[in-house]
mmCIF file of C-alpha atoms and ligand atoms in Angstrom:
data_model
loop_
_atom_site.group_PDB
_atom_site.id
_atom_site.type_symbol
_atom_site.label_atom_id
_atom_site.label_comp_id
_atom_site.label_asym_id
_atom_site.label_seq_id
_atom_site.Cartn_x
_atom_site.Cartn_y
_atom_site.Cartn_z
ATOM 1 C CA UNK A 1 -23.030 4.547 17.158
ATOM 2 C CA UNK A 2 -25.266 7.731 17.400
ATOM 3 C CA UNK A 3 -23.375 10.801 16.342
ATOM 4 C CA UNK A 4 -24.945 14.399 17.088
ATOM 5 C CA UNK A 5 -22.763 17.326 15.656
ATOM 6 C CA UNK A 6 -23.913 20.707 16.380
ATOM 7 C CA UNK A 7 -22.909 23.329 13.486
ATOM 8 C CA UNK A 8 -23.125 21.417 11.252
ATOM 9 C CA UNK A 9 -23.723 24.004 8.456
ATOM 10 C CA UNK A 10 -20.405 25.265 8.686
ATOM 11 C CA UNK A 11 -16.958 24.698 7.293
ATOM 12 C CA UNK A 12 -16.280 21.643 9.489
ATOM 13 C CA UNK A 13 -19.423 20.207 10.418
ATOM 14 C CA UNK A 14 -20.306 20.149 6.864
ATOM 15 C CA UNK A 15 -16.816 17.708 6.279
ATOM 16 C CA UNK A 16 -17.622 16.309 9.750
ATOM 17 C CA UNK A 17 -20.850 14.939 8.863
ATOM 18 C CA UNK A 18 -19.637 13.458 5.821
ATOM 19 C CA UNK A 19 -16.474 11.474 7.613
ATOM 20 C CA UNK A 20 -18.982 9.645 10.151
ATOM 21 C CA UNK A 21 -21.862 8.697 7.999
ATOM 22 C CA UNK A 22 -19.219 7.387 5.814
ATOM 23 C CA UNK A 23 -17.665 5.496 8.758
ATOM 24 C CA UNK A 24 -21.133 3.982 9.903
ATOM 25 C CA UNK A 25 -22.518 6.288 11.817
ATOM 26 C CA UNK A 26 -26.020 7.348 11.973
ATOM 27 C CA UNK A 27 -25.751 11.379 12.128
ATOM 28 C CA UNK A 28 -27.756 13.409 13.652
ATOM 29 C CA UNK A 29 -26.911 17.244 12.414
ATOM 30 C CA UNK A 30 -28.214 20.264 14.210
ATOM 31 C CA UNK A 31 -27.471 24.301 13.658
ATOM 32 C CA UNK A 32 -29.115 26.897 14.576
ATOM 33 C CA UNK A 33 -31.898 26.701 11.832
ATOM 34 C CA UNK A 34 -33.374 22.941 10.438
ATOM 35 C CA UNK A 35 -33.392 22.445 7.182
ATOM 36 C CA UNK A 36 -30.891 20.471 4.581
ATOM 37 C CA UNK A 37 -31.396 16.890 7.104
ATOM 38 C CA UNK A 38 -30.466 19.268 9.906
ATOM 39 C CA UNK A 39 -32.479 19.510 12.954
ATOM 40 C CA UNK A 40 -32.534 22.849 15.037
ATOM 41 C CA UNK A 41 -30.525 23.260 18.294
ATOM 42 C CA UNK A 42 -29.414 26.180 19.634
ATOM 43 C CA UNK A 43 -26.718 26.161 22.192
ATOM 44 C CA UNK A 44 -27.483 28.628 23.579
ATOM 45 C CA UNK A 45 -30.988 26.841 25.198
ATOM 46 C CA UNK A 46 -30.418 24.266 27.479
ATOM 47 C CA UNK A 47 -33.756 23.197 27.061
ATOM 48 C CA UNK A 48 -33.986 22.577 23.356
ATOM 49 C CA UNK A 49 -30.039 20.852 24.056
ATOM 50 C CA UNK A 50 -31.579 18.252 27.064
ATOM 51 C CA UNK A 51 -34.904 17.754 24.923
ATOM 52 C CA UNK A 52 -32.664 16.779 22.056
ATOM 53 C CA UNK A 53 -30.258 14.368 23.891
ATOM 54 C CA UNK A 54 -33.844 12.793 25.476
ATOM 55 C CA UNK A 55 -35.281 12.675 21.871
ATOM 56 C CA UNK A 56 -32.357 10.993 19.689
ATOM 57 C CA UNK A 57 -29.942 9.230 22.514
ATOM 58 C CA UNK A 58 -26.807 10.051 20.903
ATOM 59 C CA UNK A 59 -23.511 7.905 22.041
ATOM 60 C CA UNK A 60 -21.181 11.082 21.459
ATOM 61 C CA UNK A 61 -21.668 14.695 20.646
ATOM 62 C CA UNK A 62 -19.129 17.043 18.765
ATOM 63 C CA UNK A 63 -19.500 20.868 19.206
ATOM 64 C CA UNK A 64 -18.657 22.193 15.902
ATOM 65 C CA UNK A 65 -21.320 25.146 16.904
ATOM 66 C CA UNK A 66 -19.439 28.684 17.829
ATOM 67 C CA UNK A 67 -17.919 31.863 16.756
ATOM 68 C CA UNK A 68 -14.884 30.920 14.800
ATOM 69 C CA UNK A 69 -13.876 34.611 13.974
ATOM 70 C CA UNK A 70 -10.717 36.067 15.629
ATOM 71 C CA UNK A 71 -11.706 39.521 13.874
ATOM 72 C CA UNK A 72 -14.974 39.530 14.915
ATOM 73 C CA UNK A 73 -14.149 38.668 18.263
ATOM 74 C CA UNK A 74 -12.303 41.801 18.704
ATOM 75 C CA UNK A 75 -15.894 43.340 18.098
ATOM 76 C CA UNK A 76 -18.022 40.866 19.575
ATOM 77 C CA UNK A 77 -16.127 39.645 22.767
ATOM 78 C CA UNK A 78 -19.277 38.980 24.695
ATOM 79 C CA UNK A 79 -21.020 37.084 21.571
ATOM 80 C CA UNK A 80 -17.631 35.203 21.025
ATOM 81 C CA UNK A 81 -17.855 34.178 24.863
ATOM 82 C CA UNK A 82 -21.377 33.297 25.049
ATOM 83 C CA UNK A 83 -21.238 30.954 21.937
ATOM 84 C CA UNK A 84 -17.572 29.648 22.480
ATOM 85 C CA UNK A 85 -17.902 29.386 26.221
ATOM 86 C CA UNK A 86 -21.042 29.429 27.462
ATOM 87 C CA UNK A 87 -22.499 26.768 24.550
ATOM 88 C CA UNK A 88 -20.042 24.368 25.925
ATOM 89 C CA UNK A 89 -21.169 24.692 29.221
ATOM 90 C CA UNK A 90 -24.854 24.617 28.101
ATOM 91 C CA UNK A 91 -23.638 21.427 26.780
ATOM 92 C CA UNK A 92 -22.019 19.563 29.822
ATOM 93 C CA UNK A 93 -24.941 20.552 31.792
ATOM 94 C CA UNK A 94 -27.574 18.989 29.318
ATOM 95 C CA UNK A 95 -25.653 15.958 29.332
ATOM 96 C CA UNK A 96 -25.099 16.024 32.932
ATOM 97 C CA UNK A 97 -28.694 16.005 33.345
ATOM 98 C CA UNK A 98 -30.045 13.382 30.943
ATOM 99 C CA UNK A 99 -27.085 10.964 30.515
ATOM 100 C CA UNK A 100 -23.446 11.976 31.865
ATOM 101 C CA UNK A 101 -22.029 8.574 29.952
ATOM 102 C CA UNK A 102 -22.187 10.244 26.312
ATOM 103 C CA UNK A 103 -18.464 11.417 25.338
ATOM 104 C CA UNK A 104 -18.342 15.080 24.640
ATOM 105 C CA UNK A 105 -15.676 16.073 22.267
ATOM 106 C CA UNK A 106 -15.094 19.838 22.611
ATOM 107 C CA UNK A 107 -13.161 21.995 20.448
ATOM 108 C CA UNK A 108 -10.553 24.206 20.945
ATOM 109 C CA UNK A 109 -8.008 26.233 18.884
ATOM 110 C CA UNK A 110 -4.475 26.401 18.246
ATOM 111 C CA UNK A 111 -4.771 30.310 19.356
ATOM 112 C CA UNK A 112 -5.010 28.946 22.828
ATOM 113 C CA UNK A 113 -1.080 28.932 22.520
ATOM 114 C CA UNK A 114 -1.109 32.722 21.671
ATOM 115 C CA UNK A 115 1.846 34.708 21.451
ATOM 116 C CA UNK A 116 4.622 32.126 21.043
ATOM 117 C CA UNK A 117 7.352 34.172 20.021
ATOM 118 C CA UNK A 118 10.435 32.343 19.235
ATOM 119 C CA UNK A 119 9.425 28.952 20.532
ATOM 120 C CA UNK A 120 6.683 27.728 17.859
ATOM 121 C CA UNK A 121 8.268 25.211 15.945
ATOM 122 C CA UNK A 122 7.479 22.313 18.155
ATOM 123 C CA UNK A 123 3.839 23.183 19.878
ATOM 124 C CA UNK A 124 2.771 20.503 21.916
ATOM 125 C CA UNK A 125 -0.457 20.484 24.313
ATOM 126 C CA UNK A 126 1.617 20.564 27.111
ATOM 127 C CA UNK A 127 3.288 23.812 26.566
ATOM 128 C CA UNK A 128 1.388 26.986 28.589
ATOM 129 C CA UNK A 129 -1.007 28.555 27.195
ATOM 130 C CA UNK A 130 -1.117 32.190 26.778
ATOM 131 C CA UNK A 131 -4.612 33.468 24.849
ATOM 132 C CA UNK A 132 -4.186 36.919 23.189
ATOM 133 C CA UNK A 133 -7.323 37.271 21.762
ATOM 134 C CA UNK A 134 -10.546 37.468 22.723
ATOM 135 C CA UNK A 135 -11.650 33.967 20.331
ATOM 136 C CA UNK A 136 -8.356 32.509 22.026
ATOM 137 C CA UNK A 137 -9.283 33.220 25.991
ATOM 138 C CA UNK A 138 -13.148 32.297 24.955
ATOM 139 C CA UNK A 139 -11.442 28.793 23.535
ATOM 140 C CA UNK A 140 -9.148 28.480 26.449
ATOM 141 C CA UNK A 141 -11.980 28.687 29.104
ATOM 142 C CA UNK A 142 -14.309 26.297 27.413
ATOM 143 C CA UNK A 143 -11.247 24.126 27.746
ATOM 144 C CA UNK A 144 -10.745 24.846 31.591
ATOM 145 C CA UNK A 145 -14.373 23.876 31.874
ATOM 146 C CA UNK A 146 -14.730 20.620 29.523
ATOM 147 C CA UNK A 147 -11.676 19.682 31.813
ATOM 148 C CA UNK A 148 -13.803 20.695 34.992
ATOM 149 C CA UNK A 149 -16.207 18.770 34.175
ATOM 150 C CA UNK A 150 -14.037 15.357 33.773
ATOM 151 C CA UNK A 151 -12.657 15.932 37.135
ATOM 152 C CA UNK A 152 -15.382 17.251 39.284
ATOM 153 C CA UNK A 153 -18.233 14.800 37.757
ATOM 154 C CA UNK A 154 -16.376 12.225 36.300
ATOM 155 C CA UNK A 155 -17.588 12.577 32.511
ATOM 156 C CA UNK A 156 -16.476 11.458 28.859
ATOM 157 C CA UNK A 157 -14.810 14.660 27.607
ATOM 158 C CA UNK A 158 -12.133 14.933 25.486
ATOM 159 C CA UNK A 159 -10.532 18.409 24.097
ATOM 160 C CA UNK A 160 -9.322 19.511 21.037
ATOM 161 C CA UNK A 161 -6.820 22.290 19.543
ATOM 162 C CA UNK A 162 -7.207 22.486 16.000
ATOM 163 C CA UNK A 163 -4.312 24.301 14.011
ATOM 164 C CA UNK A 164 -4.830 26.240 10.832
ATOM 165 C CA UNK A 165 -7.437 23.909 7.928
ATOM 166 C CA UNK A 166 -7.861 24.296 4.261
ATOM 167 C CA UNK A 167 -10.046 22.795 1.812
ATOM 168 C CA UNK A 168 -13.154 23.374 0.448
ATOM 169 C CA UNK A 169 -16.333 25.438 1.892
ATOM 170 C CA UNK A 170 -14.297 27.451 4.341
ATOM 171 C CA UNK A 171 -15.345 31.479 4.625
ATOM 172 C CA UNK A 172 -14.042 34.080 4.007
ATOM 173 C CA UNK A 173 -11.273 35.360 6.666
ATOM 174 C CA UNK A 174 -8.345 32.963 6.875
ATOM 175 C CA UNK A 175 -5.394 33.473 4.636
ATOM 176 C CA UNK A 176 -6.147 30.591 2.164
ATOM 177 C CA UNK A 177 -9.521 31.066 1.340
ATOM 178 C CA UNK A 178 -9.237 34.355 0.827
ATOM 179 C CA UNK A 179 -6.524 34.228 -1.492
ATOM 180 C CA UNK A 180 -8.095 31.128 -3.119
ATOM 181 C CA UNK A 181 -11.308 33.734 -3.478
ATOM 182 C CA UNK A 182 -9.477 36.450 -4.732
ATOM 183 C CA UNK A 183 -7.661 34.319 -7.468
ATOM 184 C CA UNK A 184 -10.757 32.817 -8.480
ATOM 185 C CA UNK A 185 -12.006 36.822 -8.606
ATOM 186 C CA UNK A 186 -9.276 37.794 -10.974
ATOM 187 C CA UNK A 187 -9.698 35.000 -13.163
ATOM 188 C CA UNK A 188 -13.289 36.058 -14.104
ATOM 189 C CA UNK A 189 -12.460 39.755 -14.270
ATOM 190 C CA UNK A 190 -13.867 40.864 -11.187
ATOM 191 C CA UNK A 191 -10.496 42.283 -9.707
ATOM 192 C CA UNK A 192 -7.095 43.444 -11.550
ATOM 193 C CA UNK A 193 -4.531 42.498 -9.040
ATOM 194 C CA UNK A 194 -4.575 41.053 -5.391
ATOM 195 C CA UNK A 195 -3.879 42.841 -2.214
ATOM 196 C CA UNK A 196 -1.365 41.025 0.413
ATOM 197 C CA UNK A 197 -0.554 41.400 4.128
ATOM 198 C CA UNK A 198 3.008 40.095 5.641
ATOM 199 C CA UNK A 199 4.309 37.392 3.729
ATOM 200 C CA UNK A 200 6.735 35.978 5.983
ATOM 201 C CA UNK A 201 4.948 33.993 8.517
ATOM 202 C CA UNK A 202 5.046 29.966 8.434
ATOM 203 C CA UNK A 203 1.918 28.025 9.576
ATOM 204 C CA UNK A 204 1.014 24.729 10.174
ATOM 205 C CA UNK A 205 -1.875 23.708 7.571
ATOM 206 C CA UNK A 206 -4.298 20.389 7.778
ATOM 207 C CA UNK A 207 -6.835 19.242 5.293
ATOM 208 C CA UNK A 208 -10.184 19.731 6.941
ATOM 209 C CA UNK A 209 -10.413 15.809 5.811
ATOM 210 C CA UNK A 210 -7.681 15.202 7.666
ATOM 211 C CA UNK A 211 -9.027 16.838 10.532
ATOM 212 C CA UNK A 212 -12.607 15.247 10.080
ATOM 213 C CA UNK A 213 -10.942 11.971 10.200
ATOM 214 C CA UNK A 214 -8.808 12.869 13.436
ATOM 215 C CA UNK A 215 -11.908 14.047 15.559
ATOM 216 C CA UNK A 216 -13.548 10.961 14.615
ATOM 217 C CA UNK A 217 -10.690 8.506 15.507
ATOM 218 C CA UNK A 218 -10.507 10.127 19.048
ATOM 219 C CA UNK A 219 -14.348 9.957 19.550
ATOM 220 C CA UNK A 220 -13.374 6.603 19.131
ATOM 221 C CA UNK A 221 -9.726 6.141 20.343
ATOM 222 C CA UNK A 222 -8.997 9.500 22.622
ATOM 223 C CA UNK A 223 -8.642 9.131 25.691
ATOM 224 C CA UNK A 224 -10.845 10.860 28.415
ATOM 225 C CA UNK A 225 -9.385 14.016 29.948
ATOM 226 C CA UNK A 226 -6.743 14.431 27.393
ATOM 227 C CA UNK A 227 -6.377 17.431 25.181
ATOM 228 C CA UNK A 228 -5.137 17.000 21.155
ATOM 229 C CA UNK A 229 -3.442 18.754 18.514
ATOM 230 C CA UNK A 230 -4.406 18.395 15.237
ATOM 231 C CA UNK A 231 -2.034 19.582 13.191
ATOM 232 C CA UNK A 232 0.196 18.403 10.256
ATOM 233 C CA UNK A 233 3.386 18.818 11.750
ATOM 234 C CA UNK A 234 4.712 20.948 8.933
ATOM 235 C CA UNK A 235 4.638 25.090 8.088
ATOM 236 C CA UNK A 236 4.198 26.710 4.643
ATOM 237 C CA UNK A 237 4.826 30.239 4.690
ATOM 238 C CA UNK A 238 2.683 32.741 3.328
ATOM 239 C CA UNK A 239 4.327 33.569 0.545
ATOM 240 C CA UNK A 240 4.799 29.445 -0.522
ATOM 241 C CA UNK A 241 0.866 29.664 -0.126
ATOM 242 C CA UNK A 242 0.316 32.207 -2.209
ATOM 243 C CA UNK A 243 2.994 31.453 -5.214
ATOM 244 C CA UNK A 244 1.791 27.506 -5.251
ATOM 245 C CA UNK A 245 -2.095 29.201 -5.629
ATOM 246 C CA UNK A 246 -0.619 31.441 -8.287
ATOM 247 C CA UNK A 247 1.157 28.990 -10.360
ATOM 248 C CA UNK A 248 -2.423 26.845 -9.882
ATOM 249 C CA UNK A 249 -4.316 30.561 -11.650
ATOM 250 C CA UNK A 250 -5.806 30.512 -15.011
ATOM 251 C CA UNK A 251 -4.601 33.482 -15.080
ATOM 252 C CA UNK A 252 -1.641 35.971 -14.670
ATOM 253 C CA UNK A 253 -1.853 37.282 -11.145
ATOM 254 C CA UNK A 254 -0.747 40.759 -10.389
ATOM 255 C CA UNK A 255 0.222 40.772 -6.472
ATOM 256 C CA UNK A 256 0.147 44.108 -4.515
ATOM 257 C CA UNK A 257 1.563 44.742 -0.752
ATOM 258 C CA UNK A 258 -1.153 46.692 1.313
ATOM 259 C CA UNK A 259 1.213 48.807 3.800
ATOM 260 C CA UNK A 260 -1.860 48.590 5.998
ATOM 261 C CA UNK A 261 -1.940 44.922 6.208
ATOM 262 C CA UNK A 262 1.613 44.584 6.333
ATOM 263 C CA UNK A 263 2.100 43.792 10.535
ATOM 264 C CA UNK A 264 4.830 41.965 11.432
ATOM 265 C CA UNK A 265 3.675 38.775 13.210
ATOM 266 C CA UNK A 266 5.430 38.200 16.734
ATOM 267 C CA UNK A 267 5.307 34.537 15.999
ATOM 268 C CA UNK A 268 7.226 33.630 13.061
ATOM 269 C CA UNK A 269 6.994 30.307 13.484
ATOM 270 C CA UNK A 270 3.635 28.192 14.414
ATOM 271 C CA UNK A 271 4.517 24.433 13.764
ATOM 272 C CA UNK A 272 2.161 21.884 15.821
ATOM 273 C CA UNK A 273 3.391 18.296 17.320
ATOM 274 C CA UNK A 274 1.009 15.596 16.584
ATOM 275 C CA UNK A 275 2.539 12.979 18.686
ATOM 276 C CA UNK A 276 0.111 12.367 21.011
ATOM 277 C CA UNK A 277 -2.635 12.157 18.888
ATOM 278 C CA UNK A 278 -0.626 9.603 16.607
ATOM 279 C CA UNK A 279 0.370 7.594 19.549
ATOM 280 C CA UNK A 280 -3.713 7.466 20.460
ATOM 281 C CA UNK A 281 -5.398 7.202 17.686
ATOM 282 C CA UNK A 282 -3.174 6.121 14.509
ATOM 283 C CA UNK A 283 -4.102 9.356 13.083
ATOM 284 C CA UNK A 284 -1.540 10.691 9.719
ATOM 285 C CA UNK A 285 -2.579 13.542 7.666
ATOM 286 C CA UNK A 286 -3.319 11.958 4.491
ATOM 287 C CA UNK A 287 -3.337 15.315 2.281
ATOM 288 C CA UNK A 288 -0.659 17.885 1.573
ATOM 289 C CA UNK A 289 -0.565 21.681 1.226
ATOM 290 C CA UNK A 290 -1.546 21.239 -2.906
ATOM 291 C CA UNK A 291 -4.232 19.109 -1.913
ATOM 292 C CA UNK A 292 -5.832 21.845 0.062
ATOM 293 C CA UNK A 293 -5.242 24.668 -2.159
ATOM 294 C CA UNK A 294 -6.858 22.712 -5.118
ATOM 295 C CA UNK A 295 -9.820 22.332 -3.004
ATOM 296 C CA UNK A 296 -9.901 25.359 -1.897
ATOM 297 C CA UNK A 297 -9.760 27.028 -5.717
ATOM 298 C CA UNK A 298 -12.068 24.493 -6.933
ATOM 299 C CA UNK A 299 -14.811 25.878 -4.299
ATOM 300 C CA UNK A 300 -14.227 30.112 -4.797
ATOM 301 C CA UNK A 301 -14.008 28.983 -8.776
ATOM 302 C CA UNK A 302 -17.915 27.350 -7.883
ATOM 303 C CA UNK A 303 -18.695 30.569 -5.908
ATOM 304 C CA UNK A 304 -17.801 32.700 -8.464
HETATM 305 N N1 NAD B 401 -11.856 26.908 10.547
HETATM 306 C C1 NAD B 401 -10.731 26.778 11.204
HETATM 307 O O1 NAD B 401 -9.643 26.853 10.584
HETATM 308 C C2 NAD B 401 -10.735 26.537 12.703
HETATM 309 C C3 NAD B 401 -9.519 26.456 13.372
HETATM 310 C C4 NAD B 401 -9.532 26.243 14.744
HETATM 311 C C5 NAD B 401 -10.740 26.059 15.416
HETATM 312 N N2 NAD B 401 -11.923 26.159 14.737
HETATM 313 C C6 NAD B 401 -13.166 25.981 15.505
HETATM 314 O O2 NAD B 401 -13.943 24.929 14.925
HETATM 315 C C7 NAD B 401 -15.333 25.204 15.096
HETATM 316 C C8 NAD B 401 -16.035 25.176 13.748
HETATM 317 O O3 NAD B 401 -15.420 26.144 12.889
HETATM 318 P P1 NAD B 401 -15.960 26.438 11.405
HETATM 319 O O4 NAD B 401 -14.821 27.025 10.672
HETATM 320 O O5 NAD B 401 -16.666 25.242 10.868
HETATM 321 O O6 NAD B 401 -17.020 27.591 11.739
HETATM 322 P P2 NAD B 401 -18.304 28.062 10.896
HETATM 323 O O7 NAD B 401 -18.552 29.473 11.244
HETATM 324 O O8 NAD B 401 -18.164 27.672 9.453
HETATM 325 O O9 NAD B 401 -19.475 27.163 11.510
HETATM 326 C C9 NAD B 401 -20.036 27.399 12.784
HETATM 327 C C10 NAD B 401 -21.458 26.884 12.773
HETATM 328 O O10 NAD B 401 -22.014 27.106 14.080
HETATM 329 C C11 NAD B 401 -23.363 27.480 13.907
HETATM 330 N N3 NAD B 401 -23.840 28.198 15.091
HETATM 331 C C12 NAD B 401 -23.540 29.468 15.476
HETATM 332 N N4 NAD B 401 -24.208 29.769 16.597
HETATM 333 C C13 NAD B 401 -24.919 28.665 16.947
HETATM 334 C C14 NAD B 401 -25.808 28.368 18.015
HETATM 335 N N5 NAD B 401 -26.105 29.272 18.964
HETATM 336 N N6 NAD B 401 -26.348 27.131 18.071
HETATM 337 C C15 NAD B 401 -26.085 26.203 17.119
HETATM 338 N N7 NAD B 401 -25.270 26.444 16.061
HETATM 339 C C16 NAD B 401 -24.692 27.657 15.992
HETATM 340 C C17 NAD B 401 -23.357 28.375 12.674
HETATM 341 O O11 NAD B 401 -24.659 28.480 12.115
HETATM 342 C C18 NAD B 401 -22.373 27.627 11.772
HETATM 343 O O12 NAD B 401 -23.022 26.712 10.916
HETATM 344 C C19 NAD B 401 -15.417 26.565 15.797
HETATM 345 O O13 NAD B 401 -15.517 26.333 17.178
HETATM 346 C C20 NAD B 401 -14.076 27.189 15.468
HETATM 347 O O14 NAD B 401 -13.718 28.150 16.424
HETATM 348 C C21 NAD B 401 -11.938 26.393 13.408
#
């Protein structure tokens, strides 16, 4: 089986391309620049996309390529759209046009769900959707069209909504590696103390292992048209994340509140349901919460 991942550079693709050549696979790894055993493919040409499915034939392609920011989505809405969006559709027309039998896995986010108030402790995919952000909409709609595309022409597509990952080689801008970085900051002197938002939310946390592992068994398992969480099916809060990280310091961590971080999340609670993807696929995260905040350390201790 030909694999071709597209940003494969980053956080996930990195871990993705790792999980299928260790399964078999032969990989074929594009970003936006070659280099590293990657070969260059912008999404955002349809040209270089159909010359590349013509060139290397792949069985299945998963879009790891895209703007996974929520932040800078805020500032770059029509960036976040045109990568998020857009490079999907880009996609499903390239492989429209050369070969319409190659599975497309397309990936999606748990921020499709948006604001879910009291009622997150049981997310499953069939609960509505209601995007808050402009990442979350740009995520919905390449959703509305991966799911276009099965019914209207009939192609391989399945859809994804990945919760909150962990482990190493993530950037900074989610909650555990930037604590992880900051620890690994005060334990070389670089910082005194560490500055904190709200503390109160729970989240639902998956190895990025775990999650390589998952996308791969429903490239092989996952049924066409469906949509999966991946998710562990548990919720740390924020401060469990942060005192497990601390009692993992070299160090003794002074912790400070910043009053301007300190928002009060609407959603409390944000616990996914991995049922379907179980009943499909097999699929059980293998790692826990210390398992990814080891990793994580481990890597801002190397960047340090
Ligand atoms: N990290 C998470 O916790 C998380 C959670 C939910 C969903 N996601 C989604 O998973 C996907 C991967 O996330 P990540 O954390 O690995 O992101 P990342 O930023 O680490 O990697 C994205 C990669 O896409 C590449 N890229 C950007 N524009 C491109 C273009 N025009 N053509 C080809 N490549 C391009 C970048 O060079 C980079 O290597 C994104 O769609 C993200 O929204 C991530």
């Amino acid at each position: 089986m030909k694999a071709l991942i597209t940003g494969s550079n980053g956080f996930i693709g990195s871990h993705l391309s790792t999980e299928f050549e260790k399964n078999g696979y032969e990989v074929i790894k594009s970003d936006l620049t070659e280099g590293g055993g990657n070969i260059a493919m912008d999404i955002m040409n349809p040209a270089v996309i159909q010359s590349v499915l013509e060139k290397y034939k792949p069985d299945v392609i998963i879009n790891m390529a895209g703007q996974a920011n929520v932040g800078l989505s805020w500032k770059k809405p029509q960036l976040t759209v045109q990568l998020n969006t857009v490079g999907l559709i880009n996609i499903l027309e390239s492989v429209k046009a050369v070969n319409s039998e190659i599975r497309v896995i397309a990936i999606g986010s748990s921020d499709e769900y948006g604001s879910l108030k009291e009622s997150g402790s049981n997310v499953t995919e069939d609960i509505p959707v209601k995007p808050v952000t402009p990442y979350a909409i740009s995520k919905q709609a390449q959703e509305l069209f991966a799911q276009l595309y099965v019914q209207s022409y009939g192609m391989d597509i399945c859809m994804i909504r990945l919760f909150n990952l962990g482990g190493a080689g993530q950037s900074k801008g989610y909650m555990i590696s930037d604590f992880s970085s900051g620890i690994a900051e005060v334990e070389l002197g670089k910082k005194d103390v560490m500055s904190v938002g709200n503390l109160e939310s729970a989240r639902d946390y998956t190895h990025v292992k775990d999650a390589c592992r998952a996308v791969r068994l429903i490239v092989e398992k996952g049924h066409v048209g469906e949509v999966y969480n991946i998710c562990s099916g548990t919720t740390h809060t924020v401060q469990e994340v942060l005192d497990k990280l601390i009692a993992m310091a070299k160090t003794e961590i002074k912790v400070v509140q910043d009053p301007a971080r300190m928002r009060p999340s609407d959603t409390p609670v944000v616990c996914g349901n991995h049922d379907k993807l179980t009943a499909h696929t097999g699929w059980q995260p293998k790692y826990g919460i210390d398992e990814i905040l080891k990793d994580a350390l481990t890597y801002w201790r190397e960047q340090n």
